[in-house]
mmCIF file of N, CA, C and O in Angstrom:
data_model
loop_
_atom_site.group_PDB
_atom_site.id
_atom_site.type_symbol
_atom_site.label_atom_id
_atom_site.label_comp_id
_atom_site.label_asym_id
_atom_site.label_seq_id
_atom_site.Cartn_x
_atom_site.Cartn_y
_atom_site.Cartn_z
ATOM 1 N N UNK A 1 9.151 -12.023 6.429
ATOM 2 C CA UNK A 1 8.838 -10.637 6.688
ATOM 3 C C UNK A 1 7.496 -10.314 6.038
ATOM 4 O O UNK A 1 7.276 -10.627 4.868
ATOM 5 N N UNK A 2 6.683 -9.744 6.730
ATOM 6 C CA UNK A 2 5.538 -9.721 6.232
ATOM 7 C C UNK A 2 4.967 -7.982 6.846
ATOM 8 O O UNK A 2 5.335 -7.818 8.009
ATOM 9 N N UNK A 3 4.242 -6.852 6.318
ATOM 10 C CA UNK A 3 3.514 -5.941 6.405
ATOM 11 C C UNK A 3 2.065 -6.222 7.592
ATOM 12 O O UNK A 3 1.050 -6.882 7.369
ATOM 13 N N UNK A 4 2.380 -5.586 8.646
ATOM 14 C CA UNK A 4 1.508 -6.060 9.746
ATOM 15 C C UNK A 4 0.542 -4.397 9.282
ATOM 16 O O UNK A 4 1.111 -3.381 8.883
ATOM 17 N N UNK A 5 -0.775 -4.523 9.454
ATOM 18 C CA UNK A 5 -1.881 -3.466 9.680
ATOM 19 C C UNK A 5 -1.608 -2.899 11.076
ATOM 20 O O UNK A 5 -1.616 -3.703 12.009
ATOM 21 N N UNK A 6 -1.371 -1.633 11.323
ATOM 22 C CA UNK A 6 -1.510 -0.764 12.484
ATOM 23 C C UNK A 6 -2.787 -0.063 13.136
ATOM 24 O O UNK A 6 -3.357 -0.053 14.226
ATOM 25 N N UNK A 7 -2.944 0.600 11.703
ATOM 26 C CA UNK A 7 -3.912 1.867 12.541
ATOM 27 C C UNK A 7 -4.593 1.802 11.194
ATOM 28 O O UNK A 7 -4.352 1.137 10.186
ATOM 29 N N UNK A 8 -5.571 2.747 11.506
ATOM 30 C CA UNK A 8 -6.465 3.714 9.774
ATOM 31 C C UNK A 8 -5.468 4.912 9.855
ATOM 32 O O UNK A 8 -5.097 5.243 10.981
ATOM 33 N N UNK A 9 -4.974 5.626 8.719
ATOM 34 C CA UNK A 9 -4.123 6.516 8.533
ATOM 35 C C UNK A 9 -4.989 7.719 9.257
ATOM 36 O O UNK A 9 -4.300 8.693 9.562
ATOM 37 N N UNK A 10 -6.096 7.787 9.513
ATOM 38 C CA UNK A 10 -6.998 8.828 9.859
ATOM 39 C C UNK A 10 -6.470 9.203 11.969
ATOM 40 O O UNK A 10 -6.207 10.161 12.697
ATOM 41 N N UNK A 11 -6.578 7.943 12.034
ATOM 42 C CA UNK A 11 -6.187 7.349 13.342
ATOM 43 C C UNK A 11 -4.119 8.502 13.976
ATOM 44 O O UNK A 11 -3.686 8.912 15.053
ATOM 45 N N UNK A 12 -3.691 8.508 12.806
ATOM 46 C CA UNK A 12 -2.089 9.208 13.156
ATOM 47 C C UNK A 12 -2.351 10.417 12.134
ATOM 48 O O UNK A 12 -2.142 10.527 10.925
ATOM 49 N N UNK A 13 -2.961 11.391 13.223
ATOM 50 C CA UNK A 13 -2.597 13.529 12.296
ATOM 51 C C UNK A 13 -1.829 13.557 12.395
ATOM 52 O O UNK A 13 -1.287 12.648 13.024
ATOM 53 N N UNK A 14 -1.134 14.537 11.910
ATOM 54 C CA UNK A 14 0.251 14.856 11.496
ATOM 55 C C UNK A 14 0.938 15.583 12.926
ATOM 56 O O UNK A 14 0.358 16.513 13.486
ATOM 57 N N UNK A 15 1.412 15.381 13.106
ATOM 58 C CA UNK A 15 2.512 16.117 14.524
ATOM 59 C C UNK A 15 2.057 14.796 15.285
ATOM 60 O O UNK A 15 2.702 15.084 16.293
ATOM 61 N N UNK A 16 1.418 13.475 15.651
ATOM 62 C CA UNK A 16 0.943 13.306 16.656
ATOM 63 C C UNK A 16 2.018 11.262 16.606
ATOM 64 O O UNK A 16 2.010 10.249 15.906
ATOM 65 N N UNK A 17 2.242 11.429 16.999
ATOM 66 C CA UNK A 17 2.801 9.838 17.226
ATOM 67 C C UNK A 17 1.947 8.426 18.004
ATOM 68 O O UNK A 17 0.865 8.503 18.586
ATOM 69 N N UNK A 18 2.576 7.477 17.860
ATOM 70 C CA UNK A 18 1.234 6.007 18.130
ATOM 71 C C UNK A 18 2.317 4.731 18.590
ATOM 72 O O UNK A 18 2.809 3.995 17.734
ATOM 73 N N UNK A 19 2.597 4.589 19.979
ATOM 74 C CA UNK A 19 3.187 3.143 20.367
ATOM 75 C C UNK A 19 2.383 2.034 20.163
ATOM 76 O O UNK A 19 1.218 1.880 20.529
ATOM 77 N N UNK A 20 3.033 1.344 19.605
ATOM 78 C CA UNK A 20 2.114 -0.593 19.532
ATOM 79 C C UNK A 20 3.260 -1.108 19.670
ATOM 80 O O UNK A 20 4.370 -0.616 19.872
ATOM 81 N N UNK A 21 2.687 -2.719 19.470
ATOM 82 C CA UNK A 21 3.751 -3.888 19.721
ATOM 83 C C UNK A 21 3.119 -4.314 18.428
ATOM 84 O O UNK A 21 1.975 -4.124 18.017
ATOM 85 N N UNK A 22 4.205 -4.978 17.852
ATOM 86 C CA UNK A 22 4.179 -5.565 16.469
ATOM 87 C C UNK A 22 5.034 -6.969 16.718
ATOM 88 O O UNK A 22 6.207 -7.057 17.080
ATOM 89 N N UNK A 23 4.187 -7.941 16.447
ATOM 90 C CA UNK A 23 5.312 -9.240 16.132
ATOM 91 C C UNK A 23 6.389 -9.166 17.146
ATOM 92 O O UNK A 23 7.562 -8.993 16.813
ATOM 93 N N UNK A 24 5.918 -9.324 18.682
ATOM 94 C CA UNK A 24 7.122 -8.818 19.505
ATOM 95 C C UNK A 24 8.055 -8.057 19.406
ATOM 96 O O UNK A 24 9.192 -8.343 19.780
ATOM 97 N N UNK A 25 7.590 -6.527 18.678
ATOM 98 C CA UNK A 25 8.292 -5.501 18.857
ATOM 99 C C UNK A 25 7.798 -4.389 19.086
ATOM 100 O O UNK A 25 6.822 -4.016 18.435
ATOM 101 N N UNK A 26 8.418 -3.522 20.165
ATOM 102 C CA UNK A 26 7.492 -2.421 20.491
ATOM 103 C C UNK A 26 8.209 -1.374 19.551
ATOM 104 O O UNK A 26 9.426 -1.530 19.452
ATOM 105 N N UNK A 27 7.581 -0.213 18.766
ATOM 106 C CA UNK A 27 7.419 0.426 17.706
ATOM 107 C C UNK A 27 6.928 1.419 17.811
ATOM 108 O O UNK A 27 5.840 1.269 18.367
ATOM 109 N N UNK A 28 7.224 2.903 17.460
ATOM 110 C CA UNK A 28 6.387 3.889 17.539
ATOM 111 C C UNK A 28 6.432 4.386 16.215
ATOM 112 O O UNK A 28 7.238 4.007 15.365
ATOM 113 N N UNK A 29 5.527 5.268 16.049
ATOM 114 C CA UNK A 29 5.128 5.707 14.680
ATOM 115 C C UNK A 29 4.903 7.353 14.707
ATOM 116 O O UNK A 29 4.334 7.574 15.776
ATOM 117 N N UNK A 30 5.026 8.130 14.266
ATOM 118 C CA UNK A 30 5.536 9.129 13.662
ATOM 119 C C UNK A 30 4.796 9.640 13.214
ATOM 120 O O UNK A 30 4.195 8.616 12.889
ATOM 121 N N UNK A 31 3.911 10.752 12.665
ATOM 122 C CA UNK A 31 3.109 11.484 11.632
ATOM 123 C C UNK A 31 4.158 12.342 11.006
ATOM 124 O O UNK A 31 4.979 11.703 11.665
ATOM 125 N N UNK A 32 5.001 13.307 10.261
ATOM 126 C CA UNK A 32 5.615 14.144 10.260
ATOM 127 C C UNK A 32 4.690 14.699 8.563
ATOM 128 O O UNK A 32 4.754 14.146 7.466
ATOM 129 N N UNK A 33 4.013 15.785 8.914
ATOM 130 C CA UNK A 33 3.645 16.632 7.764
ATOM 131 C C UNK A 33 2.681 15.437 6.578
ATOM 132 O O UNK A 33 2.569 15.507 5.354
ATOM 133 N N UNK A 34 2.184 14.535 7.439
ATOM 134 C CA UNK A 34 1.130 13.540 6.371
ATOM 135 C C UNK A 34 2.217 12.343 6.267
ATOM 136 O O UNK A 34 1.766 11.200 6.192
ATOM 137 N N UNK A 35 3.569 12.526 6.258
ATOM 138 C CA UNK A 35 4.462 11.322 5.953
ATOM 139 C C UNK A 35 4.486 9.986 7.491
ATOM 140 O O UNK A 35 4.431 10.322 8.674
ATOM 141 N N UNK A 36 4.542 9.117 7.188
ATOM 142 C CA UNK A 36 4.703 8.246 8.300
ATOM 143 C C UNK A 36 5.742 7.586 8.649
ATOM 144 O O UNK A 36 6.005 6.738 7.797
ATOM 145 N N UNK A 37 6.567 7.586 9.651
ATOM 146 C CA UNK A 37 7.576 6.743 9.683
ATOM 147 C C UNK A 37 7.648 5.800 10.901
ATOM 148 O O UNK A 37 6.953 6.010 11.895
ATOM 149 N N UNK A 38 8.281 5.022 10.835
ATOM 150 C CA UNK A 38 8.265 3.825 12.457
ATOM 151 C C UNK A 38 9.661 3.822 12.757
ATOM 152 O O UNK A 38 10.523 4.061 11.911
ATOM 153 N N UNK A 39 9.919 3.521 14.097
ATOM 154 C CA UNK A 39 11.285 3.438 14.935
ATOM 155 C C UNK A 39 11.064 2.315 15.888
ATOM 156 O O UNK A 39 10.008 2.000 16.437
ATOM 157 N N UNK A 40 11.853 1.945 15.957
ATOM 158 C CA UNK A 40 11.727 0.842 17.271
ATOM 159 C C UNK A 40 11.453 2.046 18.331
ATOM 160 O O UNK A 40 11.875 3.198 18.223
ATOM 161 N N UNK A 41 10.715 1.562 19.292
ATOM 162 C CA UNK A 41 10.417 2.117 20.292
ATOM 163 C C UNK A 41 11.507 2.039 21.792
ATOM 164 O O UNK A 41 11.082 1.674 22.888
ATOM 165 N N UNK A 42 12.983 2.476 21.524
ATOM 166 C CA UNK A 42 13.412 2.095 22.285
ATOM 167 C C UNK A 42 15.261 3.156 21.716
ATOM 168 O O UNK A 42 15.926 3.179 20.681
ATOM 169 N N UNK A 43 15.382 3.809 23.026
ATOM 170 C CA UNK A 43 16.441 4.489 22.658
ATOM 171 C C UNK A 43 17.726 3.329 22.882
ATOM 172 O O UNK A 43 17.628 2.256 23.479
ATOM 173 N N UNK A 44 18.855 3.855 22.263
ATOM 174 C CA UNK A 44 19.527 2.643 22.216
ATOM 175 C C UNK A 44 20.780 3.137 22.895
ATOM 176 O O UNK A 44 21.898 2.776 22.526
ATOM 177 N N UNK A 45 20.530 4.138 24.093
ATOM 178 C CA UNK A 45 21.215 4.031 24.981
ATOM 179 C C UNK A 45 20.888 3.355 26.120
ATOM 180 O O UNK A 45 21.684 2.443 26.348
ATOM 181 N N UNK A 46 20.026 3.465 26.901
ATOM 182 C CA UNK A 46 19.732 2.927 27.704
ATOM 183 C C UNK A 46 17.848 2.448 27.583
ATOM 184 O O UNK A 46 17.047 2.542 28.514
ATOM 185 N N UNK A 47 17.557 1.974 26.242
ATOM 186 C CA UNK A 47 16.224 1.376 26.224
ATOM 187 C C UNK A 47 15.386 2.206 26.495
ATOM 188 O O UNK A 47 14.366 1.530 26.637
ATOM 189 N N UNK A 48 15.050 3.558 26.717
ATOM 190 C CA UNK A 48 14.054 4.145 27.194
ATOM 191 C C UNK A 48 13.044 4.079 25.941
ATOM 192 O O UNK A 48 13.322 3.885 24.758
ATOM 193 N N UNK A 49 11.716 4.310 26.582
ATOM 194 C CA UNK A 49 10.688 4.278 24.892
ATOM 195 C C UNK A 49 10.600 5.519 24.969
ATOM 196 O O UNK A 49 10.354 6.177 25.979
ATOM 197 N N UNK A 50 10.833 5.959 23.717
ATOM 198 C CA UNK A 50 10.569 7.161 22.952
ATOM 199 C C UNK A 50 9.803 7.485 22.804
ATOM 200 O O UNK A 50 9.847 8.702 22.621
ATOM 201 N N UNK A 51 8.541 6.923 22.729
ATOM 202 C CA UNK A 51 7.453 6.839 22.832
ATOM 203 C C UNK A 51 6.769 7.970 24.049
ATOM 204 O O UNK A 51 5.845 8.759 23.852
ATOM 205 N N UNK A 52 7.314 7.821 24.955
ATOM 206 C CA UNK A 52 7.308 8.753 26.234
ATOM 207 C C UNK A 52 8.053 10.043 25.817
ATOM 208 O O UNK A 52 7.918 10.793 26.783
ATOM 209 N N UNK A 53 8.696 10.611 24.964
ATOM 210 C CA UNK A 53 9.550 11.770 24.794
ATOM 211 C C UNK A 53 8.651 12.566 24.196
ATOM 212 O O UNK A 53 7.579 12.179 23.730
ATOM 213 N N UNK A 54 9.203 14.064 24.196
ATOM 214 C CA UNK A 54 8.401 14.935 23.351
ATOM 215 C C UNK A 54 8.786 15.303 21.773
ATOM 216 O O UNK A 54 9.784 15.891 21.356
ATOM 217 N N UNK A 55 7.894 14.872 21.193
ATOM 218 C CA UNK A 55 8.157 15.175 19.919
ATOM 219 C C UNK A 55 7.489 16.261 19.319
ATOM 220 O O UNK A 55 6.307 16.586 19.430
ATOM 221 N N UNK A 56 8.828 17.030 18.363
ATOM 222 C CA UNK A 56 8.050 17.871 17.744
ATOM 223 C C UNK A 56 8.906 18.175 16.309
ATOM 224 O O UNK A 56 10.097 17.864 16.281
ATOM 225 N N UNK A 57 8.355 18.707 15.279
ATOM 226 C CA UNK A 57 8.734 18.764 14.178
ATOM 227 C C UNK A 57 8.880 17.251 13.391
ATOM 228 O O UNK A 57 7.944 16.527 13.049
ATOM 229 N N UNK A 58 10.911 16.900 13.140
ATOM 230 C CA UNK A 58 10.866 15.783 12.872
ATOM 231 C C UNK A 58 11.845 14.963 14.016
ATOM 232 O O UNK A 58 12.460 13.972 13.622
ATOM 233 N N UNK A 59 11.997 15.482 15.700
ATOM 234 C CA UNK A 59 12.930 15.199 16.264
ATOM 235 C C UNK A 59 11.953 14.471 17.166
ATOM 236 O O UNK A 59 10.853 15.002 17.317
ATOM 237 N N UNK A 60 12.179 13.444 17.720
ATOM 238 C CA UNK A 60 11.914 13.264 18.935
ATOM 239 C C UNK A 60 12.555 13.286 20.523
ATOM 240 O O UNK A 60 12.932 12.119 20.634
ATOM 241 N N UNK A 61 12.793 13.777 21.450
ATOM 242 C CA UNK A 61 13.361 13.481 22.373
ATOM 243 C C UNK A 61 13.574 12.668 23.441
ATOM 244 O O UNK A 61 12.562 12.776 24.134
ATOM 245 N N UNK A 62 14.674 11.576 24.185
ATOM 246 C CA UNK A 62 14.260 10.631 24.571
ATOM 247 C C UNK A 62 13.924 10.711 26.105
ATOM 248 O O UNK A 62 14.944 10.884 26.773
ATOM 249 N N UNK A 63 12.925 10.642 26.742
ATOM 250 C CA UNK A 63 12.863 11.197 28.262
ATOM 251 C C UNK A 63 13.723 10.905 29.295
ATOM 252 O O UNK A 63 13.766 11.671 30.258
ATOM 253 N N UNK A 64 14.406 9.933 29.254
ATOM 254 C CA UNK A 64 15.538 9.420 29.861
ATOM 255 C C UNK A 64 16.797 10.297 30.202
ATOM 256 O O UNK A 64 17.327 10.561 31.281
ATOM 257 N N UNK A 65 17.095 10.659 28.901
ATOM 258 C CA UNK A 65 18.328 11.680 28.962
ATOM 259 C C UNK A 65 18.600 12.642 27.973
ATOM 260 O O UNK A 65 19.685 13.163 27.712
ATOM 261 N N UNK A 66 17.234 12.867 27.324
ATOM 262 C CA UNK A 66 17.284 14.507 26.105
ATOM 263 C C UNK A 66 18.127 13.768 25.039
ATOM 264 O O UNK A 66 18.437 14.549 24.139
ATOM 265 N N UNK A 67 18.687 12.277 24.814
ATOM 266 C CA UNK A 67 18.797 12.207 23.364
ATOM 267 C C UNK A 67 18.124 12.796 22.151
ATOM 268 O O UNK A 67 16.907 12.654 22.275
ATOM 269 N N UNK A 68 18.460 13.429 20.975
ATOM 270 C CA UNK A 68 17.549 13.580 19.735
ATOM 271 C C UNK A 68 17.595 12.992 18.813
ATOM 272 O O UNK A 68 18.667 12.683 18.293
ATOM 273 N N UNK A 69 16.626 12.716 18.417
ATOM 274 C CA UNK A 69 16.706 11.578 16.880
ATOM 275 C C UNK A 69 15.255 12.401 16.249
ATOM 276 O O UNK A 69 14.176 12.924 16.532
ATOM 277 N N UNK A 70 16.445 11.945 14.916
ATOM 278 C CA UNK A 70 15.150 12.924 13.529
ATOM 279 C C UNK A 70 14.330 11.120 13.290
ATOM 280 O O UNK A 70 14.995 10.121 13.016
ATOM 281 N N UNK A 71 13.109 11.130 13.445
ATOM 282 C CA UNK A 71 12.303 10.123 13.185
ATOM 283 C C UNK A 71 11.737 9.810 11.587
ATOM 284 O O UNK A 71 10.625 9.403 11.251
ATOM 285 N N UNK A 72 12.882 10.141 10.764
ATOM 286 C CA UNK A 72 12.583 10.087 9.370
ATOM 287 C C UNK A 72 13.861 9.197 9.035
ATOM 288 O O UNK A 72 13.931 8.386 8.112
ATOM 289 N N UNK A 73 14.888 9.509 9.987
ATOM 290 C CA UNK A 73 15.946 8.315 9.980
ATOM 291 C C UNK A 73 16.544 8.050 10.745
ATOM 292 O O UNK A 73 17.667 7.606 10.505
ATOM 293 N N UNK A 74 16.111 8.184 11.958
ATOM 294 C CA UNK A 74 16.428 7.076 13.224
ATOM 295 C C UNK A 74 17.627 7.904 13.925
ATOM 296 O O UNK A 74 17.894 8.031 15.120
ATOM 297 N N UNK A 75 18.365 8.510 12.576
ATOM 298 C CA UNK A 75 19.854 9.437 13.623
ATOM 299 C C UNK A 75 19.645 10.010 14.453
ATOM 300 O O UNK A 75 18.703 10.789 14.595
ATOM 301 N N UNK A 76 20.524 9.739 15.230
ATOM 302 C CA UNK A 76 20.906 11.182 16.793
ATOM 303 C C UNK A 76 21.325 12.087 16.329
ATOM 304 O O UNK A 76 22.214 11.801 15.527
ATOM 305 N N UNK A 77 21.062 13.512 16.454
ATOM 306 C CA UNK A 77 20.877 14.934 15.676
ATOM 307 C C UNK A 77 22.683 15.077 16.069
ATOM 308 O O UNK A 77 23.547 15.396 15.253
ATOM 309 N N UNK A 78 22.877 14.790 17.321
ATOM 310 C CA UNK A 78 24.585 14.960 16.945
ATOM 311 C C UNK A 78 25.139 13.918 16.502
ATOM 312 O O UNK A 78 25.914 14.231 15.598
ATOM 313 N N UNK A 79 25.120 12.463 16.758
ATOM 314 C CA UNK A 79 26.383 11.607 16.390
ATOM 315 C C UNK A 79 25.515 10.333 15.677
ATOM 316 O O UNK A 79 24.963 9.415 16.282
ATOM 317 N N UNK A 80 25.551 10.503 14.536
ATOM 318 C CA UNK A 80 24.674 9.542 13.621
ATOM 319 C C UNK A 80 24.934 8.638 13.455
ATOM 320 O O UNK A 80 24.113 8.118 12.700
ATOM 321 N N UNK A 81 26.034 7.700 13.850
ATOM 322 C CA UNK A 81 26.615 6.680 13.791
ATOM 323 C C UNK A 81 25.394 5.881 15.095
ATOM 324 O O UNK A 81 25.031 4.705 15.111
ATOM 325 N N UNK A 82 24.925 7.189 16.233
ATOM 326 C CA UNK A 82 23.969 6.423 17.585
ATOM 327 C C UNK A 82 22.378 6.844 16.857
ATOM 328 O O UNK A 82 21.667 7.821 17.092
ATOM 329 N N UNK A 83 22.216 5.984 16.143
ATOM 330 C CA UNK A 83 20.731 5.325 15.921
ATOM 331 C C UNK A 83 19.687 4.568 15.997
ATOM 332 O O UNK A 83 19.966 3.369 16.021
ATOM 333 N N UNK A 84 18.219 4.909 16.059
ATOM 334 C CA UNK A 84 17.480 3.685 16.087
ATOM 335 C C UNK A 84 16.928 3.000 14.936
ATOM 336 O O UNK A 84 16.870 3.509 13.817
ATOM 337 N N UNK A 85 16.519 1.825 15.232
ATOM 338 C CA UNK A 85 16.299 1.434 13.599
ATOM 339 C C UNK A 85 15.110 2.229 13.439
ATOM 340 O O UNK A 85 14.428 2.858 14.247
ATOM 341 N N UNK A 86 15.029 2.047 12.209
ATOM 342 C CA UNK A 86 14.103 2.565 11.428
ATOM 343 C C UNK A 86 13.102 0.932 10.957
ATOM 344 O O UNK A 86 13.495 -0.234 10.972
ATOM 345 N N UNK A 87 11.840 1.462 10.608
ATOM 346 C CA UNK A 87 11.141 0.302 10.215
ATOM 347 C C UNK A 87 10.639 0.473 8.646
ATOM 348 O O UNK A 87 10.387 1.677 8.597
ATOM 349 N N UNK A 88 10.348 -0.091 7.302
ATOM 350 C CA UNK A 88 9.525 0.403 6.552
ATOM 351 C C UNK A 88 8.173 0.611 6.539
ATOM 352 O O UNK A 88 7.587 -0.406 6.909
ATOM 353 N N UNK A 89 7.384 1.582 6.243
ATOM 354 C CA UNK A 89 6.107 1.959 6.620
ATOM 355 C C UNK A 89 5.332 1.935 5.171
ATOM 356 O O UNK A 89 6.118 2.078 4.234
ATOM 357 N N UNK A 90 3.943 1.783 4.786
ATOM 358 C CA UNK A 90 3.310 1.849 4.014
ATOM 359 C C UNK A 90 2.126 2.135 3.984
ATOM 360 O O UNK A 90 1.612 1.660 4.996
ATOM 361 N N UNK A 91 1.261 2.749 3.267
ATOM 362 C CA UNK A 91 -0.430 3.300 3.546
ATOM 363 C C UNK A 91 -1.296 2.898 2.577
ATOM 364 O O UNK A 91 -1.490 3.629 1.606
ATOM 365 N N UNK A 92 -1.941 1.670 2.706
ATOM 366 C CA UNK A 92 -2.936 0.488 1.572
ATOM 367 C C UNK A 92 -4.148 0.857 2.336
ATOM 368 O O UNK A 92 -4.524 0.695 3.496
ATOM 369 N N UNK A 93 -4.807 1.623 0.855
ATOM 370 C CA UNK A 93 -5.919 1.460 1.157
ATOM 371 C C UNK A 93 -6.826 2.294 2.892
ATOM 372 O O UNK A 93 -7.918 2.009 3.384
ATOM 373 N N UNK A 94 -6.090 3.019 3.219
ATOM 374 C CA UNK A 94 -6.548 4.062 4.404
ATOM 375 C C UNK A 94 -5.827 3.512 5.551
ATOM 376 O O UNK A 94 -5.997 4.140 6.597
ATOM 377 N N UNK A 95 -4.908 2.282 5.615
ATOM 378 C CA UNK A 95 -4.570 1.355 6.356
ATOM 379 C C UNK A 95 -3.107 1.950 6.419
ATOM 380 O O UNK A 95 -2.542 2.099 5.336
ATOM 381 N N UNK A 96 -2.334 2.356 7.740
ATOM 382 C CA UNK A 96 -0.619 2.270 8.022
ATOM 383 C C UNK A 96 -0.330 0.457 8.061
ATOM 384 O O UNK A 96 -1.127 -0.325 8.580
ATOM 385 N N UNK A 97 0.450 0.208 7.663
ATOM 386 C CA UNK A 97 1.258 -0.981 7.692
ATOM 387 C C UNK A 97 2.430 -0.854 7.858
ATOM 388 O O UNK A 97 3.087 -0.246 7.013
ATOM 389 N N UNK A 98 3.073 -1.430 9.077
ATOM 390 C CA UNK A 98 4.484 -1.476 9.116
ATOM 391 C C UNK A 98 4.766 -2.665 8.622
ATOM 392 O O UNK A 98 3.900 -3.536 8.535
ATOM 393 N N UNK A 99 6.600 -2.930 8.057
ATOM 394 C CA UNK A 99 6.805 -4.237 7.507
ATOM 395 C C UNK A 99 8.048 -4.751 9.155
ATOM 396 O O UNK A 99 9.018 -4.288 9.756
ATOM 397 N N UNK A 100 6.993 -6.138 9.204
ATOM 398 C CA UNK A 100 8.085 -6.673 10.541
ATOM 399 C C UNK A 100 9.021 -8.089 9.972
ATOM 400 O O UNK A 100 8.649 -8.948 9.172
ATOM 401 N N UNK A 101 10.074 -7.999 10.545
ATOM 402 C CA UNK A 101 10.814 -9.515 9.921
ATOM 403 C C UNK A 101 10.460 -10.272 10.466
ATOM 404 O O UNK A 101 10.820 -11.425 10.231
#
């Protein structure tokens, strides 16, 4: 497992989100209020990327079928047990780094 470089932190304002592929995984990333977080890019009902949904605050929505997930921890705003992963995120040096296994 190793910390892959994404973006320049300058690169993700706050409200605004960022799809990549990491180490064969597609991943979206999050701004929420300066904080950064990553999700797999992929609802885990039926795979849709989230990435495509509208996000606002700390929810994203999934375009597929209006799932919600708070993107600070992956839960579905009603049944939290239906989540996406979450990734760890880090900011070296002006640099986002996600950590991939």
């Amino acid at each position: 497992m190793k910390y892959e470089d994404v973006c320049a932190q300058e690169q993700l304002a706050p409200g605004r989100s960022l799809a990549v592929r990491l180490g064969g995984y597609d991943v979206v990333l999050f701004n929420v209020d300066g904080a950064i977080h990553a999700l797999e890019n992929a609802c885990p009902h039926m795979g849709s990327a989230l990435s495509g949904g509208c996000f606002s605050g700390r929810t994203v929505v999934c375009p597929a079928h209006g799932l919600r997930f708070d993107v600070t921890t992956g839960a579905n705003n009603v049944s939290p047990a239906l989540s996406v992963p979450t990734l760890p995120v880090r900011v070296v040096e002006g640099k986002v780094q996600v950590l991939i296994a």
